[in-house]
mmCIF file of C-alpha atoms in Angstrom:
data_model
loop_
_atom_site.group_PDB
_atom_site.id
_atom_site.type_symbol
_atom_site.label_atom_id
_atom_site.label_comp_id
_atom_site.label_asym_id
_atom_site.label_seq_id
_atom_site.Cartn_x
_atom_site.Cartn_y
_atom_site.Cartn_z
ATOM 1 C CA MET D 1151 8.177 13.835 63.046
ATOM 2 C CA ASN D 1152 5.668 11.054 62.457
ATOM 3 C CA ILE D 1153 6.428 8.043 64.637
ATOM 4 C CA VAL D 1154 4.865 4.599 64.923
ATOM 5 C CA LEU D 1155 5.720 3.077 68.312
ATOM 6 C CA PHE D 1156 5.326 -0.675 68.842
ATOM 7 C CA HIS D 1157 4.823 -2.306 72.242
ATOM 8 C CA SER D 1158 6.799 -5.135 73.856
ATOM 9 C CA THR D 1159 5.537 -8.672 74.481
ATOM 10 C CA TYR D 1160 3.828 -7.301 77.586
ATOM 11 C CA GLY D 1161 1.317 -5.686 75.208
ATOM 12 C CA LEU D 1162 0.093 -2.119 74.926
ATOM 13 C CA ARG D 1163 0.653 -1.123 78.569
ATOM 14 C CA PRO D 1164 0.492 2.298 80.258
ATOM 15 C CA ALA D 1165 4.267 2.767 79.832
ATOM 16 C CA VAL D 1166 3.874 2.703 76.041
ATOM 17 C CA HIS D 1167 1.124 5.327 76.181
ATOM 18 C CA ALA D 1168 3.269 7.412 78.550
ATOM 19 C CA ALA D 1169 6.197 7.198 76.125
ATOM 20 C CA ALA D 1170 3.938 8.270 73.255
ATOM 21 C CA ASP D 1171 2.679 11.195 75.339
ATOM 22 C CA ARG D 1172 6.265 12.208 76.116
ATOM 23 C CA LEU D 1173 7.114 12.172 72.413
ATOM 24 C CA ARG D 1174 3.958 14.128 71.568
ATOM 25 C CA ALA D 1175 4.877 16.735 74.190
ATOM 26 C CA ALA D 1176 8.206 17.087 72.344
ATOM 27 C CA GLY D 1177 6.264 17.956 69.169
ATOM 28 C CA HIS D 1178 5.989 14.598 67.416
ATOM 29 C CA GLN D 1179 2.966 12.777 66.043
ATOM 30 C CA VAL D 1180 2.859 9.258 67.483
ATOM 31 C CA GLN D 1181 0.762 6.204 66.639
ATOM 32 C CA VAL D 1182 0.716 3.251 69.053
ATOM 33 C CA PRO D 1183 -0.706 0.194 67.288
ATOM 34 C CA ASP D 1184 -1.947 -2.711 69.377
ATOM 35 C CA LEU D 1185 -0.567 -5.861 67.775
ATOM 36 C CA PHE D 1186 -2.082 -8.064 70.495
ATOM 37 C CA GLY D 1187 -5.724 -6.975 70.136
ATOM 38 C CA GLY D 1188 -6.035 -5.510 73.625
ATOM 39 C CA ARG D 1189 -4.269 -8.291 75.519
ATOM 40 C CA THR D 1190 -1.572 -7.445 78.031
ATOM 41 C CA PHE D 1191 0.549 -9.761 80.129
ATOM 42 C CA GLY D 1192 2.059 -9.811 83.603
ATOM 43 C CA THR D 1193 5.204 -11.709 82.624
ATOM 44 C CA VAL D 1194 7.501 -11.714 79.636
ATOM 45 C CA GLU D 1195 6.974 -15.482 79.311
ATOM 46 C CA GLU D 1196 3.187 -15.093 78.959
ATOM 47 C CA GLY D 1197 3.674 -12.345 76.392
ATOM 48 C CA MET D 1198 6.192 -14.386 74.414
ATOM 49 C CA ALA D 1199 3.816 -17.352 74.380
ATOM 50 C CA HIS D 1200 1.053 -15.112 72.996
ATOM 51 C CA ARG D 1201 3.447 -13.641 70.427
ATOM 52 C CA ASP D 1202 4.408 -17.140 69.300
ATOM 53 C CA GLU D 1203 0.753 -18.205 69.177
ATOM 54 C CA ILE D 1204 -0.083 -15.341 66.809
ATOM 55 C CA GLY D 1205 3.035 -15.953 64.724
ATOM 56 C CA ARG D 1206 5.684 -13.743 63.171
ATOM 57 C CA ASP D 1207 4.025 -13.357 59.777
ATOM 58 C CA GLU D 1208 0.663 -12.328 61.243
ATOM 59 C CA LEU D 1209 2.292 -9.844 63.621
ATOM 60 C CA LEU D 1210 4.290 -8.257 60.804
ATOM 61 C CA LYS D 1211 1.124 -8.070 58.699
ATOM 62 C CA ARG D 1212 -0.675 -6.289 61.553
ATOM 63 C CA ALA D 1213 2.254 -3.895 61.939
ATOM 64 C CA VAL D 1214 2.366 -3.085 58.221
ATOM 65 C CA LEU D 1215 -1.386 -2.434 58.166
ATOM 66 C CA ALA D 1216 -1.092 -0.169 61.213
ATOM 67 C CA ALA D 1217 1.766 1.855 59.715
ATOM 68 C CA ALA D 1218 0.464 1.995 56.123
ATOM 69 C CA PRO D 1219 -1.833 5.036 56.520
ATOM 70 C CA TYR D 1220 1.160 7.112 57.683
ATOM 71 C CA SER D 1221 4.041 5.662 55.669
ATOM 72 C CA ASP D 1222 3.759 8.018 52.675
ATOM 73 C CA GLN D 1223 4.729 10.852 55.030
ATOM 74 C CA GLY D 1224 7.992 9.127 55.944
ATOM 75 C CA LEU D 1225 7.878 7.464 59.345
ATOM 76 C CA VAL D 1226 10.257 6.929 62.178
ATOM 77 C CA TYR D 1227 9.709 3.354 63.313
ATOM 78 C CA ALA D 1228 10.205 2.761 67.025
ATOM 79 C CA GLY D 1229 9.556 -0.024 69.481
ATOM 80 C CA PHE D 1230 10.150 -1.555 72.866
ATOM 81 C CA SER D 1231 11.975 -4.925 72.931
ATOM 82 C CA PHE D 1232 9.859 -7.203 70.690
ATOM 83 C CA GLY D 1233 8.339 -3.995 69.283
ATOM 84 C CA GLY D 1234 11.843 -2.894 68.346
ATOM 85 C CA SER D 1235 12.265 -6.022 66.251
ATOM 86 C CA VAL D 1236 8.961 -5.249 64.511
ATOM 87 C CA ALA D 1237 10.028 -1.635 63.967
ATOM 88 C CA GLN D 1238 13.372 -2.769 62.552
ATOM 89 C CA HIS D 1239 11.738 -5.127 60.032
ATOM 90 C CA LEU D 1240 9.409 -2.386 58.804
ATOM 91 C CA ALA D 1241 12.031 0.370 58.660
ATOM 92 C CA MET D 1242 14.464 -1.802 56.724
ATOM 93 C CA ALA D 1243 11.757 -2.512 54.131
ATOM 94 C CA ASP D 1244 10.413 1.054 53.819
ATOM 95 C CA GLU D 1245 12.455 3.239 51.484
ATOM 96 C CA LYS D 1246 10.650 6.306 52.871
ATOM 97 C CA ALA D 1247 11.601 5.537 56.485
ATOM 98 C CA ARG D 1248 13.081 8.584 58.193
ATOM 99 C CA GLY D 1249 14.634 6.737 61.120
ATOM 100 C CA LEU D 1250 14.598 3.772 63.474
ATOM 101 C CA LEU D 1251 14.495 4.086 67.268
ATOM 102 C CA LEU D 1252 15.101 0.795 69.070
ATOM 103 C CA LEU D 1253 14.340 0.641 72.771
ATOM 104 C CA HIS D 1254 15.579 -2.515 74.464
ATOM 105 C CA GLY D 1255 15.667 -4.782 71.419
ATOM 106 C CA THR D 1256 16.845 -5.579 67.912
ATOM 107 C CA ALA D 1257 16.141 -8.188 65.249
ATOM 108 C CA ASP D 1258 18.096 -10.218 62.775
ATOM 109 C CA LEU D 1259 18.404 -8.653 59.328
ATOM 110 C CA GLU D 1260 16.764 -10.141 56.286
ATOM 111 C CA GLU D 1261 19.227 -11.504 53.724
ATOM 112 C CA GLY D 1262 20.273 -8.706 51.368
ATOM 113 C CA ALA D 1263 18.804 -5.933 53.533
ATOM 114 C CA SER D 1264 19.910 -2.532 52.342
ATOM 115 C CA VAL D 1265 19.075 1.045 53.317
ATOM 116 C CA ASP D 1266 20.425 4.416 52.302
ATOM 117 C CA GLU D 1267 22.047 5.844 55.444
ATOM 118 C CA LEU D 1268 18.981 5.177 57.615
ATOM 119 C CA PRO D 1269 19.522 6.860 61.002
ATOM 120 C CA VAL D 1270 19.261 4.194 63.728
ATOM 121 C CA GLN D 1271 19.505 4.658 67.462
ATOM 122 C CA LEU D 1272 19.551 1.704 69.874
ATOM 123 C CA HIS D 1273 19.116 1.999 73.642
ATOM 124 C CA ILE D 1274 20.016 -1.175 75.500
ATOM 125 C CA ALA D 1275 20.714 -2.412 79.025
ATOM 126 C CA ASP D 1276 24.226 -3.635 79.730
ATOM 127 C CA PRO D 1277 24.186 -6.517 80.176
ATOM 128 C CA ASP D 1278 20.851 -7.463 78.634
ATOM 129 C CA PRO D 1279 19.743 -11.110 78.865
ATOM 130 C CA PHE D 1280 17.875 -10.865 75.550
ATOM 131 C CA GLU D 1281 20.632 -8.992 73.678
ATOM 132 C CA PRO D 1282 24.030 -10.512 74.593
ATOM 133 C CA HIS D 1283 27.207 -8.610 73.685
ATOM 134 C CA ASP D 1284 28.181 -11.023 70.877
ATOM 135 C CA TRP D 1285 24.742 -10.633 69.307
ATOM 136 C CA LEU D 1286 24.876 -6.825 69.558
ATOM 137 C CA THR D 1287 28.328 -6.677 67.973
ATOM 138 C CA ALA D 1288 27.200 -8.840 65.053
ATOM 139 C CA TRP D 1289 23.943 -6.875 64.718
ATOM 140 C CA TYR D 1290 25.837 -3.570 64.673
ATOM 141 C CA LEU D 1291 28.186 -4.773 61.930
ATOM 142 C CA ARG D 1292 25.333 -6.172 59.827
ATOM 143 C CA MET D 1293 23.378 -2.912 60.173
ATOM 144 C CA GLN D 1294 26.406 -0.903 59.075
ATOM 145 C CA ARG D 1295 26.979 -3.201 56.080
ATOM 146 C CA ALA D 1296 23.305 -2.725 55.170
ATOM 147 C CA GLY D 1297 23.895 1.043 55.017
ATOM 148 C CA ALA D 1298 22.410 2.173 58.334
ATOM 149 C CA ASP D 1299 23.940 5.006 60.350
ATOM 150 C CA VAL D 1300 23.885 3.362 63.790
ATOM 151 C CA GLU D 1301 24.296 4.805 67.300
ATOM 152 C CA VAL D 1302 24.243 2.497 70.321
ATOM 153 C CA HIS D 1303 23.598 3.772 73.839
ATOM 154 C CA SER D 1304 24.057 1.278 76.659
ATOM 155 C CA TYR D 1305 22.927 1.606 80.262
ATOM 156 C CA PRO D 1306 25.136 -0.361 82.678
ATOM 157 C CA GLY D 1307 23.230 -2.070 85.455
ATOM 158 C CA ALA D 1308 19.763 -1.299 84.063
ATOM 159 C CA GLY D 1309 17.217 -4.081 83.576
ATOM 160 C CA HIS D 1310 15.952 -5.129 80.149
ATOM 161 C CA LEU D 1311 12.794 -2.937 80.009
ATOM 162 C CA PHE D 1312 14.168 -0.196 82.231
ATOM 163 C CA THR D 1313 11.754 2.462 80.933
ATOM 164 C CA ASP D 1314 8.603 0.777 82.291
ATOM 165 C CA PRO D 1315 7.882 2.003 85.849
ATOM 166 C CA GLU D 1316 5.545 -0.954 86.502
ATOM 167 C CA LEU D 1317 8.302 -3.536 86.040
ATOM 168 C CA GLU D 1318 11.168 -4.657 88.282
ATOM 169 C CA ASP D 1319 13.594 -3.625 85.509
ATOM 170 C CA TYR D 1320 12.685 0.039 85.926
ATOM 171 C CA ASP D 1321 15.578 2.437 86.375
ATOM 172 C CA ALA D 1322 14.387 6.058 86.630
ATOM 173 C CA GLU D 1323 17.801 7.609 85.995
ATOM 174 C CA ALA D 1324 18.536 5.439 82.958
ATOM 175 C CA ALA D 1325 15.015 6.030 81.601
ATOM 176 C CA GLU D 1326 15.374 9.817 81.855
ATOM 177 C CA GLN D 1327 18.744 9.679 80.114
ATOM 178 C CA LEU D 1328 17.274 7.478 77.367
ATOM 179 C CA TRP D 1329 14.408 9.898 76.692
ATOM 180 C CA LYS D 1330 16.723 12.896 76.620
ATOM 181 C CA VAL D 1331 18.981 11.250 74.034
ATOM 182 C CA ALA D 1332 16.103 9.726 72.031
ATOM 183 C CA ILE D 1333 14.223 13.028 71.755
ATOM 184 C CA GLY D 1334 17.436 14.706 70.608
ATOM 185 C CA PHE D 1335 17.786 12.010 67.952
ATOM 186 C CA LEU D 1336 14.201 12.476 66.776
ATOM 187 C CA ASP D 1337 14.575 16.255 66.700
ATOM 188 C CA SER D 1338 17.641 15.890 64.453
ATOM 189 C CA LEU D 1339 15.810 13.908 61.764
#
């Protein structure tokens, strides 16, 4: 499977490269675009400030340009937190998208968004300060109405970015479970 994997607001950190390597070892081709031009951040607040400085439209433009050389093959869009929101926007607009893998984050849907049974898998901490239960319920219903085939996997007690071993949120057991389920999902596409 061809996958484009987008980083969180922390930037393109070692955990993203490690995730890409894990997916490659499972037989997938993985691209990891750097939407922040080499900048990484020590806190989510610094990363969010940089994200806001660049702006949504510019970030989506960068993401589209990064994915474009591979999109004719039919991509699985994937991302961590903020990168998940980027992946969701691109997958929902790409009629050749093969799937959407959301790790720690979602995005609002564009008005009139519609897909044809797009396989979507979300992995989320429970509770997650950036993805409250009410939001997730509404997101799930909107995704289903848009035509997506959605699976949600929650990880009680895990921190927001629980797959990044360099962060306080890290939860080794939850991360291993996530990768087992996510690779199964990718293998089924």
